[in-house]
Short mmCIF file of C-alpha atoms in Angstrom, two decimals:
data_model
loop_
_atom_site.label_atom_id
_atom_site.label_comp_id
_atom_site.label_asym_id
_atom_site.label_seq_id
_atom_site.Cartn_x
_atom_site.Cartn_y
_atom_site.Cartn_z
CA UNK A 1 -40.93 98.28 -45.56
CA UNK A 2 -37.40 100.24 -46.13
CA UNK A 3 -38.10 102.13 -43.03
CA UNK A 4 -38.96 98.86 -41.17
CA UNK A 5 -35.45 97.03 -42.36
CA UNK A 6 -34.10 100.26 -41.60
CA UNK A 7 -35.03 100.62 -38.00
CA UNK A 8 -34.33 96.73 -37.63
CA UNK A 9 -30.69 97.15 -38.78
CA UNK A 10 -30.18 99.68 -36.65
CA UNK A 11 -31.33 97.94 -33.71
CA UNK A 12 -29.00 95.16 -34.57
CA UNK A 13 -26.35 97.49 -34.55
CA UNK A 14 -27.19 98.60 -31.19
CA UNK A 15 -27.61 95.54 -29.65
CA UNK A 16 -25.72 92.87 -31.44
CA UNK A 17 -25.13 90.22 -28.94
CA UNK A 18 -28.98 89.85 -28.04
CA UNK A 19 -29.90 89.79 -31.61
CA UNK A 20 -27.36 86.87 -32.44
CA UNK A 21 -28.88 85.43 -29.46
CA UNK A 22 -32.57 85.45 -30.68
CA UNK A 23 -31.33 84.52 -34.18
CA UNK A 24 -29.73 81.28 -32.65
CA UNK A 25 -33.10 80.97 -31.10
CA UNK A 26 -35.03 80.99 -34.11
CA UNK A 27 -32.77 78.82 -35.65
CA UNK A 28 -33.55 75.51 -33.19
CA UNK A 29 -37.11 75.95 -33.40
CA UNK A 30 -36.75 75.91 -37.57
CA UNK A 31 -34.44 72.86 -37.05
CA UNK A 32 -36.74 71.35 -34.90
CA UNK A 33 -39.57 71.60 -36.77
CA UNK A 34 -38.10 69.80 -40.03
CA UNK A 35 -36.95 66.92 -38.13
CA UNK A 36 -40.22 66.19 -36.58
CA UNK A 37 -41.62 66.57 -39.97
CA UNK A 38 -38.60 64.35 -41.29
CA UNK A 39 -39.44 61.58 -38.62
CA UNK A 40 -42.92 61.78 -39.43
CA UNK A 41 -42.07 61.10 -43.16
CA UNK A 42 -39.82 58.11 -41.84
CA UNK A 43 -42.42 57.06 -39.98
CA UNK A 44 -40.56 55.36 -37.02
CA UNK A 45 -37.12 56.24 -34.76
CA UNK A 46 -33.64 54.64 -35.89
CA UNK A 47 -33.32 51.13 -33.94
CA UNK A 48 -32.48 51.44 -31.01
CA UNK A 49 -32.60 54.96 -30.53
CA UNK A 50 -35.10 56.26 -27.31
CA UNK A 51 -38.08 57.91 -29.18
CA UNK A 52 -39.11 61.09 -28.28
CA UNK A 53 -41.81 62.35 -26.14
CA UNK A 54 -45.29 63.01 -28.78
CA UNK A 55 -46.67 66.74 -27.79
CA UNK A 56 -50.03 64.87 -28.18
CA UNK A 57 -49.48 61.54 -26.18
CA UNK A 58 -52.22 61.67 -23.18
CA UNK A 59 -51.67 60.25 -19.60
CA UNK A 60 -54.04 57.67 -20.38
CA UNK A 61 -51.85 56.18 -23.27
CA UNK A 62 -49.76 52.98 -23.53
CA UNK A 63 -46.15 53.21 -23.03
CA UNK A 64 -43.92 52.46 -26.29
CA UNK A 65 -42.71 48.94 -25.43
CA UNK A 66 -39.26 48.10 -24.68
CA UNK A 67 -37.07 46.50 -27.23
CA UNK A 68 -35.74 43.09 -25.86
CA UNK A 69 -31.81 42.56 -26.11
CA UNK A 70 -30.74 39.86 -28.17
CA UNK A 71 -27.78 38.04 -27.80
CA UNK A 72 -25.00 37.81 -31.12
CA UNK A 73 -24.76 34.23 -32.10
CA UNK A 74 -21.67 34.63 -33.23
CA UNK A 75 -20.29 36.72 -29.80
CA UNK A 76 -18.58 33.92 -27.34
CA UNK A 77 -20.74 33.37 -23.89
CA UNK A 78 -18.23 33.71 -20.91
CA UNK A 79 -18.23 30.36 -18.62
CA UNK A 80 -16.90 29.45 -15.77
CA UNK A 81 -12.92 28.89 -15.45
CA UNK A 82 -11.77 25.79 -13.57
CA UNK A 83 -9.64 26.52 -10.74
CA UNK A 84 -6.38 26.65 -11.43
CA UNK A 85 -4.37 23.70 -10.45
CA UNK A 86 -0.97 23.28 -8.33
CA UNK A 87 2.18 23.53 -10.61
CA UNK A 88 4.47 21.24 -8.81
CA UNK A 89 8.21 21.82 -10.05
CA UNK A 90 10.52 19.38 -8.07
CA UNK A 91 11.54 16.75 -11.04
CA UNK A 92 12.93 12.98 -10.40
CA UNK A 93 12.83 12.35 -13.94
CA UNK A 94 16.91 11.68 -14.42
CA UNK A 95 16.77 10.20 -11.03
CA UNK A 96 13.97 7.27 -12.79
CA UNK A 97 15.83 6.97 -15.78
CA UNK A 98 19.00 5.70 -13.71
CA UNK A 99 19.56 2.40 -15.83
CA UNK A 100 20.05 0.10 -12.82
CA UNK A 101 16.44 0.48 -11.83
CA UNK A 102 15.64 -1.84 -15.01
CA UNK A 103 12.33 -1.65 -15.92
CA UNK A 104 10.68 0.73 -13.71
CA UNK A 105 7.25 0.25 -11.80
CA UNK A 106 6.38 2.95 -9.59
CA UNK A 107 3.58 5.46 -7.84
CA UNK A 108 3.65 8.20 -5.24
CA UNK A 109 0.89 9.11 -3.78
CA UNK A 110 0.58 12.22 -1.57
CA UNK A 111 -1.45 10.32 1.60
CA UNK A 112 -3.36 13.03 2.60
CA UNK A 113 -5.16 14.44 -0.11
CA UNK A 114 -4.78 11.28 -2.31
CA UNK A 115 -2.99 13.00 -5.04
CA UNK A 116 -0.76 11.06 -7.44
CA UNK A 117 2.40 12.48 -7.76
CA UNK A 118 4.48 10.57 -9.49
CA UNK A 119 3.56 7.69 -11.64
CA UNK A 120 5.69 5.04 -13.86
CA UNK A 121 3.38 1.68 -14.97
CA UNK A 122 2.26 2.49 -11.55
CA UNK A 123 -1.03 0.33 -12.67
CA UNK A 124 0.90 -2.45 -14.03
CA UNK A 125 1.12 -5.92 -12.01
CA UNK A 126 4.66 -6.54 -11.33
CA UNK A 127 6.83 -9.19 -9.37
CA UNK A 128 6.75 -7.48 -5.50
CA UNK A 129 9.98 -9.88 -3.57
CA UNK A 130 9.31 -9.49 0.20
CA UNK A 131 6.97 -6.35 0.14
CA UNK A 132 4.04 -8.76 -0.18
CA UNK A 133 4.35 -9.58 2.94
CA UNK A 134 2.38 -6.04 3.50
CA UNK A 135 -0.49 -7.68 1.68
CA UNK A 136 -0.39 -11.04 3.77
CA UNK A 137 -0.26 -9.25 6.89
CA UNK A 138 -3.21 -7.33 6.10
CA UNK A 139 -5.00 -10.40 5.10
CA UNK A 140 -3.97 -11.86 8.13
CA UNK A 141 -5.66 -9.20 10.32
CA UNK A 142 -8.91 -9.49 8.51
CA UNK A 143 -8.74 -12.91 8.54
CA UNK A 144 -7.22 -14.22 11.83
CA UNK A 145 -7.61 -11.77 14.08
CA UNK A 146 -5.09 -9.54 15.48
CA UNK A 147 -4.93 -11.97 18.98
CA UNK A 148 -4.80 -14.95 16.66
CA UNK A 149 -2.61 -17.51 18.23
CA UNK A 150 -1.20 -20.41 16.62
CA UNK A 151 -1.64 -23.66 18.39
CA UNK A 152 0.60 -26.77 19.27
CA UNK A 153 -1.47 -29.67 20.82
CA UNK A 154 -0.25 -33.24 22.15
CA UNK A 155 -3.87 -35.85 22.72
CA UNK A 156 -4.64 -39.41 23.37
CA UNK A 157 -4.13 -41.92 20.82
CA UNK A 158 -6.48 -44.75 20.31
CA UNK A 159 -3.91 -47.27 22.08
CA UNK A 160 -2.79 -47.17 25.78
CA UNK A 161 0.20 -45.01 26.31
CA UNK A 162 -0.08 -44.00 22.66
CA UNK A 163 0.31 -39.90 21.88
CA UNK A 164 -0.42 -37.74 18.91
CA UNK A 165 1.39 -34.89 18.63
CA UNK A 166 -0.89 -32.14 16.33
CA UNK A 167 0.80 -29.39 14.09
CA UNK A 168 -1.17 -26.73 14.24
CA UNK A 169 1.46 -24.62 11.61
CA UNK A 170 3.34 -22.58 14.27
CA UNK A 171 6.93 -22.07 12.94
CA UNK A 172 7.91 -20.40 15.94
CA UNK A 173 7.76 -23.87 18.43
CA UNK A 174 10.80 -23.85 19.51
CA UNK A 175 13.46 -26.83 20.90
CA UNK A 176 15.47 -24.73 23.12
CA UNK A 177 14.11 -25.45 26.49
CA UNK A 178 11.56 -22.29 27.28
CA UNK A 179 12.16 -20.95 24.17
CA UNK A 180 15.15 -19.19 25.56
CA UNK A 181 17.80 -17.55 22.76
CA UNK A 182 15.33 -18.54 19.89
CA UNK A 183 15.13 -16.49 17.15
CA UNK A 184 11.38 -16.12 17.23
CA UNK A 185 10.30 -13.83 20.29
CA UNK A 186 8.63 -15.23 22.92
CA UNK A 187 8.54 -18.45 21.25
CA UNK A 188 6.78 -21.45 22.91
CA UNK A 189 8.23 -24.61 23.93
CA UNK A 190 8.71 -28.71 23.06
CA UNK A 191 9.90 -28.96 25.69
CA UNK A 192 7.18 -27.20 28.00
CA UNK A 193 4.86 -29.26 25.35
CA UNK A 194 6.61 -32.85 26.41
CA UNK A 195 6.23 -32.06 30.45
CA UNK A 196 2.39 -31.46 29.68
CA UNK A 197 2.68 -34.40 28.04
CA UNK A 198 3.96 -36.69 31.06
CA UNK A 199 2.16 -34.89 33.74
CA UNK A 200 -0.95 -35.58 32.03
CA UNK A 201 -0.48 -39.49 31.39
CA UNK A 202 0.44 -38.91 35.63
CA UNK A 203 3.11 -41.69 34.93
CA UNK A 204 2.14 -43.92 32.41
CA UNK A 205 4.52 -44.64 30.31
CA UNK A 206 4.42 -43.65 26.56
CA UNK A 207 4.21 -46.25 24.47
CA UNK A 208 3.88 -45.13 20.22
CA UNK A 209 4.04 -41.28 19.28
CA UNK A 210 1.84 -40.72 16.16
CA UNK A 211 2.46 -37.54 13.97
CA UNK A 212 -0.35 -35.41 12.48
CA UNK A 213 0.85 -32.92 9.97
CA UNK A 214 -2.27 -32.57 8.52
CA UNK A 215 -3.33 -29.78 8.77
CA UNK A 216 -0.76 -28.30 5.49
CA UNK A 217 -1.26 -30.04 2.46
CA UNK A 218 1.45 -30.63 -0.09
CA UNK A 219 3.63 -29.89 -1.99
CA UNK A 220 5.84 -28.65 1.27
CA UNK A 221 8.41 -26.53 -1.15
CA UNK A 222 6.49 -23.91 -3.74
CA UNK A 223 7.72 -25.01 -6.98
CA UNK A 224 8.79 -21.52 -8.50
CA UNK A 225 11.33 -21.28 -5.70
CA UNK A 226 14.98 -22.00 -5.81
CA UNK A 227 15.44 -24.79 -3.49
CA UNK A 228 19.35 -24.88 -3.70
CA UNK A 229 19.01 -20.93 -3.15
CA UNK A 230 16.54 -20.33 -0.71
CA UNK A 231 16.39 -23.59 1.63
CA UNK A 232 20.21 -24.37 1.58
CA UNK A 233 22.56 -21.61 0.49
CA UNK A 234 20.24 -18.89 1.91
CA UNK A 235 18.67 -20.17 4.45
CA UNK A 236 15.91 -18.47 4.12
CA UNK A 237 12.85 -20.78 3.56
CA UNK A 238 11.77 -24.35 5.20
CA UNK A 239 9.76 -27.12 3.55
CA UNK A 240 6.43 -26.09 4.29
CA UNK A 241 5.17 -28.52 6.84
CA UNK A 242 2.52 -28.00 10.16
CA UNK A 243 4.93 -28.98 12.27
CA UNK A 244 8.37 -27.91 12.97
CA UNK A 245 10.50 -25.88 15.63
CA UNK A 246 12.47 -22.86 14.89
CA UNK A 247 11.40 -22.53 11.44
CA UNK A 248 13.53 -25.52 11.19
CA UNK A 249 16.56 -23.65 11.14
CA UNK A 250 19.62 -25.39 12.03
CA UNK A 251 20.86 -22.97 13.80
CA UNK A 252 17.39 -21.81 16.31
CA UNK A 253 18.88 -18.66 16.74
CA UNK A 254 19.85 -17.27 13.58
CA UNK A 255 18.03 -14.57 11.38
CA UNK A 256 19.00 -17.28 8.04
CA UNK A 257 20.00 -20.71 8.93
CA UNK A 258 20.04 -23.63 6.43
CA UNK A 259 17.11 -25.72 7.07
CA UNK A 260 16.70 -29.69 6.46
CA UNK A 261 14.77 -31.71 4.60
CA UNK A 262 12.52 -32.85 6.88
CA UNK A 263 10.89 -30.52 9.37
CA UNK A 264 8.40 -32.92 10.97
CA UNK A 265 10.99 -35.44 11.81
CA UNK A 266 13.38 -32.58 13.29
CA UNK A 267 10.40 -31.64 15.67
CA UNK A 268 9.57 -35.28 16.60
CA UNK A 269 13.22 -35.75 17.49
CA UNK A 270 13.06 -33.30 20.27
CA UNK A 271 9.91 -33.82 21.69
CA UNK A 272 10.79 -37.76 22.60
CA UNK A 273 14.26 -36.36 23.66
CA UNK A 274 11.89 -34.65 26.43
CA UNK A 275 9.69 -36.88 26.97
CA UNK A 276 12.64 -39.22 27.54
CA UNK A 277 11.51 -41.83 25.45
CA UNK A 278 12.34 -43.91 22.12
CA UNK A 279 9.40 -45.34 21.28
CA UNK A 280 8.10 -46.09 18.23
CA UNK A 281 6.58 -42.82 15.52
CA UNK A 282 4.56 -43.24 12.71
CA UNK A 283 2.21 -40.02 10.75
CA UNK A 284 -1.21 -40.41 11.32
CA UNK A 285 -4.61 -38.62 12.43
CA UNK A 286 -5.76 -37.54 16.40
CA UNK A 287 -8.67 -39.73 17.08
CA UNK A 288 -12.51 -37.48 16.86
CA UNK A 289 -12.64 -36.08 20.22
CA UNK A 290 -9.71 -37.14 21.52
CA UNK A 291 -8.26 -36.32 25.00
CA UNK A 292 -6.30 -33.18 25.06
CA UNK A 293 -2.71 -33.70 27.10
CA UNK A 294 -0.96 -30.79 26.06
CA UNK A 295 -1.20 -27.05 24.26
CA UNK A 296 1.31 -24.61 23.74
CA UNK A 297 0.28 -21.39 21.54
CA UNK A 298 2.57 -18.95 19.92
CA UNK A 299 2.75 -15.03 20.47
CA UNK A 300 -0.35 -13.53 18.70
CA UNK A 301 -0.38 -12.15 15.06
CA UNK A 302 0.50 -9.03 15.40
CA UNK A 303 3.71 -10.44 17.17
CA UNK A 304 4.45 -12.68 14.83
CA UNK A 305 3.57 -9.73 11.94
CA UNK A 306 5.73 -7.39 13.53
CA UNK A 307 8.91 -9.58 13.49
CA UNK A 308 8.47 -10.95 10.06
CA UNK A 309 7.92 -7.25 9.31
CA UNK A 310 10.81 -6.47 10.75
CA UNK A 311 13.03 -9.40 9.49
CA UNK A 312 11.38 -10.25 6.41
CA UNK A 313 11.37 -13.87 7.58
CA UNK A 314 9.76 -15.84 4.94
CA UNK A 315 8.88 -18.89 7.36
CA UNK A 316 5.86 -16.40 9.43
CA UNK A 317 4.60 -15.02 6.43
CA UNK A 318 4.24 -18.70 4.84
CA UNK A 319 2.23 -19.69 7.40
CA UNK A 320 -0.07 -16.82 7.80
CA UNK A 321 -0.85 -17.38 4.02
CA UNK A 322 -1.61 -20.77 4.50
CA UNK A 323 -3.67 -20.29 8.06
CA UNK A 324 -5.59 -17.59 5.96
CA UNK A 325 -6.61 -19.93 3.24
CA UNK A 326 -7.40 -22.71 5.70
CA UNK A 327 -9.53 -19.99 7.48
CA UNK A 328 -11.27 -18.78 4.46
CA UNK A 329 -12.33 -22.01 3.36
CA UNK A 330 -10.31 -21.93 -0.16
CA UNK A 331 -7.39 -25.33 1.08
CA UNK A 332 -4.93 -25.78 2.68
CA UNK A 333 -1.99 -25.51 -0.20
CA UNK A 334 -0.20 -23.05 -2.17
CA UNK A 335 -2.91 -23.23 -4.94
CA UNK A 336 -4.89 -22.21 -2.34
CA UNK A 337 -3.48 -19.37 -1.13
CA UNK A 338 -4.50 -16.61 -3.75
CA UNK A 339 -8.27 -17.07 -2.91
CA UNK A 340 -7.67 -17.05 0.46
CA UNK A 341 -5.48 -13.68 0.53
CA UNK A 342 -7.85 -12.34 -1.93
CA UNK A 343 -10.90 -13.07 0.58
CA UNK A 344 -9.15 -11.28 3.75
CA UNK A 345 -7.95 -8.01 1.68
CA UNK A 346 -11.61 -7.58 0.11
CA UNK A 347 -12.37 -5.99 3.21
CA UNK A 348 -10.14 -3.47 2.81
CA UNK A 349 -12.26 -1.93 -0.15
CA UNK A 350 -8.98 -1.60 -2.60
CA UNK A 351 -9.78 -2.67 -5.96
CA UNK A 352 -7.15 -5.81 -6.12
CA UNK A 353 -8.20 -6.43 -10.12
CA UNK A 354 -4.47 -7.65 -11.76
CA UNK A 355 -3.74 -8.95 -8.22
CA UNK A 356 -2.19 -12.91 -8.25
CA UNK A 357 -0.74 -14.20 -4.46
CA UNK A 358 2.05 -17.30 -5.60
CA UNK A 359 2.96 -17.41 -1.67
CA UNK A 360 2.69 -15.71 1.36
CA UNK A 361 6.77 -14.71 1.12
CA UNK A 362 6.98 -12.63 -1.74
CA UNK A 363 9.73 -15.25 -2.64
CA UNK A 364 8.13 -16.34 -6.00
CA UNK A 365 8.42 -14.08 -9.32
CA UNK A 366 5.00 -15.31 -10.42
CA UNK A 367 3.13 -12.92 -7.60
CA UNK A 368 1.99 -10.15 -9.10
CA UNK A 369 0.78 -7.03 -7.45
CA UNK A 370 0.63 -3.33 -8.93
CA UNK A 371 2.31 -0.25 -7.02
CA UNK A 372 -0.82 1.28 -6.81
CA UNK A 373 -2.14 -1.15 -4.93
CA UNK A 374 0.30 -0.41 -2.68
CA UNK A 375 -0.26 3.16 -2.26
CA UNK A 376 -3.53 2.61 -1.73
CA UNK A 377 -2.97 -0.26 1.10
CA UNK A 378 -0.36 1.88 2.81
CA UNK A 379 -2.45 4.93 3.44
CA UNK A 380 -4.63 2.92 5.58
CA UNK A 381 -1.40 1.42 7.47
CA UNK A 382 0.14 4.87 8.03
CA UNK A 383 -3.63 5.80 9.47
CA UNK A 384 -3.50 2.78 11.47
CA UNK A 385 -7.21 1.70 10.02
CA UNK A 386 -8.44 -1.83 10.74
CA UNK A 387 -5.46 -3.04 13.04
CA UNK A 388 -3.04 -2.39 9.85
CA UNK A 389 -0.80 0.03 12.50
CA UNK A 390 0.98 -3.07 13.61
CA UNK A 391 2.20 -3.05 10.07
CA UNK A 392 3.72 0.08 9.86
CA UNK A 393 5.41 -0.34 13.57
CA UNK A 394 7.16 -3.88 11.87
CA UNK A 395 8.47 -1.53 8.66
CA UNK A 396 12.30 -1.43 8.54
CA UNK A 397 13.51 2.43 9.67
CA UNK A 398 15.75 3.88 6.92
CA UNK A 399 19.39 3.67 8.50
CA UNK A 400 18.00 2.78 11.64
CA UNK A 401 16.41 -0.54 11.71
CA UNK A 402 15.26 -4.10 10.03
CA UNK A 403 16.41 -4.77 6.76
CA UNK A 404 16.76 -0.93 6.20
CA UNK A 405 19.28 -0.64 9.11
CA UNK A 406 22.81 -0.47 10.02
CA UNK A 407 24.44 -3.60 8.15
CA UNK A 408 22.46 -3.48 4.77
CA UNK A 409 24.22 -0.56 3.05
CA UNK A 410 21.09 1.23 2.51
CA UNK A 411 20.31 4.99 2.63
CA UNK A 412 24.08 5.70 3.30
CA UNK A 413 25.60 8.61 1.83
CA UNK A 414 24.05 11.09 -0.40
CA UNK A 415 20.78 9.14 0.64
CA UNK A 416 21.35 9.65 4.57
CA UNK A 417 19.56 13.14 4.64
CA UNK A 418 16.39 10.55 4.38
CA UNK A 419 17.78 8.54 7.03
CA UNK A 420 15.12 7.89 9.63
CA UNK A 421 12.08 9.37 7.86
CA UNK A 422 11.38 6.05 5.24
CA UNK A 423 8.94 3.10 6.71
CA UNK A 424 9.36 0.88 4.29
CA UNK A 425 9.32 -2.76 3.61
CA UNK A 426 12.43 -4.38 1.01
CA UNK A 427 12.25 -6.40 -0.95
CA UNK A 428 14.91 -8.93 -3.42
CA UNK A 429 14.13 -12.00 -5.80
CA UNK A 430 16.22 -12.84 -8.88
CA UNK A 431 14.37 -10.44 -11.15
CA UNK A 432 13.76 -7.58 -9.46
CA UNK A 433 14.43 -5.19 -6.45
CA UNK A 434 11.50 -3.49 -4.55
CA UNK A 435 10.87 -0.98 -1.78
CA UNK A 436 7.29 -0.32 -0.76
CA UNK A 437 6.15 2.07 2.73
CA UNK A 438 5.91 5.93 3.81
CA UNK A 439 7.83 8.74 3.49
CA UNK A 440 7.98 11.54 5.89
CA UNK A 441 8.83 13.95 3.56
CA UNK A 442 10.96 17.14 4.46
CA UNK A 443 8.02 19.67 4.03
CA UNK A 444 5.86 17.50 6.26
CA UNK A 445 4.16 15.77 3.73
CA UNK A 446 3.37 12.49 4.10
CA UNK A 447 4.20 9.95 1.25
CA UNK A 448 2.84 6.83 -0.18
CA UNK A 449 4.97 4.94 -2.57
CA UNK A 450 6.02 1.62 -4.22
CA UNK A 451 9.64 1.19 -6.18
CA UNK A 452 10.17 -1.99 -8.55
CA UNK A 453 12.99 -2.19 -10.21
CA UNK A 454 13.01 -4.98 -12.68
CA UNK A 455 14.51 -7.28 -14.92
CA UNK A 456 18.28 -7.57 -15.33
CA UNK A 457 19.09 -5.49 -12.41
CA UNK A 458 21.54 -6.24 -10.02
CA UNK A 459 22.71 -5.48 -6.31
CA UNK A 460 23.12 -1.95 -7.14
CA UNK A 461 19.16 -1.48 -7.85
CA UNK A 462 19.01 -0.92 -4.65
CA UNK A 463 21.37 1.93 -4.09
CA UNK A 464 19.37 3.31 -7.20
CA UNK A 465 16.30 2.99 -5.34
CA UNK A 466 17.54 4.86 -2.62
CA UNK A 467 18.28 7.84 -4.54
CA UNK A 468 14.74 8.06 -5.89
CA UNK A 469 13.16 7.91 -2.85
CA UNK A 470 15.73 10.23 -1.56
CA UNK A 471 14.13 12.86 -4.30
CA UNK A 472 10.67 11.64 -3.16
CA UNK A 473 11.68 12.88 0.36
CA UNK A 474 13.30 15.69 -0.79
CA UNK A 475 10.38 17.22 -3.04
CA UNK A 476 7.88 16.14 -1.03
CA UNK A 477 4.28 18.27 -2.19
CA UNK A 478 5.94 19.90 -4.20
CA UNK A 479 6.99 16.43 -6.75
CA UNK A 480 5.74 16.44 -10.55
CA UNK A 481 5.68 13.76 -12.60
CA UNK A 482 7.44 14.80 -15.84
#
């Protein structure tokens, strides 16, 4: 046994490395051993852990199953992110807090992707002045026809000799002889109505004239107007009547002319002056199935639109309203006018909930329309849907023409880098200033918008409004709304 651990010693000391290396040897298989042993003991892997291969599993055995993962309750699931939406930086804020604007209404509305940009009680139904007209046009359009034309007529009375001359409501009839140097363009005739009148009777002589004016019911003047304003220092509005010539304007060829108080009898006046007679005139009805002598028929609506448009002539826009509501079946008076200009936008397919129509003018504070309404109306007028392009060729031109033009001290200044790139319709009443249209904006983006300014502003609202439509120009895209 000494000799043995003898011999084995030296041997080690001869060949130490491969003895270390069959000592490390025999050390793993010893290791080895006591943790199978140990695992056996434990009788089953630590979780999670891949178990080792058995020295006795056969071919023919079952696998050891998989363990299933389970998911933390308490670990946060990862869901989808929005996409992040456009930062806009370009701020009008101190240009909307300007106190001369009043109480502010307003939306802008980025017309091709529909975006609001800017809003200020932009859903809040507010006094609109002259840019209503935008909503009687349309309802015009839907509800006349864009080759609507108003008609004058002149038939046989039940006597012999005897003539009724029948308003039809065209304020454009005009008494200078062929409508020549009227204000109205292309305005038709008395006169030309009169000859009709006389070649027709073939030279019988007219005995009685007999007036229908029927067709308009009363009152003739909307009562939440300001007669002494409007009618007489103004000029801007007639007594409401079916028949009358140049808007009854005293002067025919004026943009605002005083007018009288009493269109029909103004009208009557120069048709016996042509027909060269003095005969007797009472009001009255045309006979059922009368005779027709005589027709005369003004330019077509979107004639008349455009230059009421352009003008923001009161008298056109009147009549429209009330032609609408005749047409619609809702009367033939002011009361009548809100379900009738109701009826012909419905078509449009903008909601017009908070919407009330006082006139066809704009002229009355108690219309109320919200801005975005207006938004809404004028993206389908700057993409000339369902005739409504006439409208936006009759918008005023900032600094260039209409009530936006030279003359009107507006977009002057500061405000004249906008100058030509704001179709927009204006708007004044004692309570509020308002600007309503499109804005070609200077990064090409095209703009919807509305601007009230109300209250106790003044003249100088409307330099204010300028300068915020300026910055709408300006920013274009790229406007936020803080």
């Amino acid at each position: 046994m000494a000799a043995a651990a003898g011999g084995v010693l030296s041997a080690i000391r001869t060949h130490p490395a491969a003895w270390m290396a069959a000592g490390a040897a025999v050390a793993f298989v010893i290791l080895g051993t006591c943790s199978v042993a140990l695992g056996a003991t434990l009788g089953a892997a630590p979780a999670g852990a891949a178990a080792a291969p058995s020295p006795t599993r056969s071919a023919t055995s079952a696998p050891t199953p998989t363990p299933t993962p389970t998911v933390d309750a308490a670990r946060p699931v990862p869901v989808a992110q929005p996409a992040a939406s456009r930062v806009r930086t370009c701020s009008v804020a101190s240009l909307a807090q300007d106190g001369r604007l009043g109480n502010l209404e307003a939306q802008v509305v980025n017309a091709k992707t529909g975006d609001v940009l800017f809003d200020r009680n932009g859903g809040k139904p507010g006094p609109t002045a002259s840019v209503l007209k935008t909503l009687t046009s349309a309802a015009a359009l839907a509800t006349l026809g864009p080759d609507y034309r108003v008609q004058t007529t002149v038939v046989a009375g039940s006597a012999p000799g005897q003539v009724v001359i029948v308003g039809g409501g065209d304020v454009t009839l005009s008494r200078l002889p062929g409508g020549q140097g009227a204000f109205y363009t292309g305005a038709p005739s008395i006169q030309d109505l009169a000859n009709q009148t006389k070649q027709a009777l073939g030279g019988q002589p007219v005995t009685s004239i007999v007036v229908d004016a029927s067709l308009f019911g009363g009152p003739l003047w909307q009562p939440s107007w300001d007669e002494h304003e409007e009618r007489v220092v103004e000029g801007s509005t007639p007594y409401m009547s079916a028949l009358m010539v140049d808007g009854d304007r005293d002067n025919p060829g004026a943009v605002e002319s005083p007018r009288s108080t009493d269109p029909v009898g103004r009208a009557v006046q120069y048709f016996q002056q042509y027909l060269g007679t003095n005969v007797p005139v009472t009001s009255g009805s045309a006979p059922a199935g009368a005779r027709q002598l005589a027709a005369v028929q003004s330019q077509p609506v979107t004639t008349l639109i455009d230059q009421a448009m352009t003008y923001s002539d009161n008298t056109i826009m009147e009549e429209l309203a009330r032609l609408v509501a005749i047409k619609a079946g809702a009367g033939n008076t002011f009361d009548a006018e809100n379900a009738g200009v109701l009826a012909g936008l419905k078509g449009y397919g903008i909601d017009t909930s908070g919407i009330h129509i006082a006139d066809g003018s704009g002229l009355s504070a108690d219309n109320a329309v919200p801005p975005s309404y207006l938004t809404q109306l004028f993206i389908k007028v700057l993409n000339r849907q369902n005739g409504l392009g006439v409208v936006y060729d009759g918008l005023p031109v900032s600094g260039q023409s209409g009530t936006l033009g030279p003359g009107y001290s507006r977009f002057t200044g500061a405000n004249s880098v906008a100058r030509g790139a704001v179709h927009a319709k204006t708007g004044w009443i004692d309570n509020g200033y308002t600007l309503s249209g499109v804005v070609d904006a200077a990064d090409g983006t095209p703009l919807t918008f509305a601007v009230f300014a109300l209250g106790p502003v003044s003249d100088n609202a409307k330099q204010a409004i300028d300068t915020l439509v300026t910055g709408f120009y300006k920013c274009g895209d790229n406007l936020m709304n803080g």
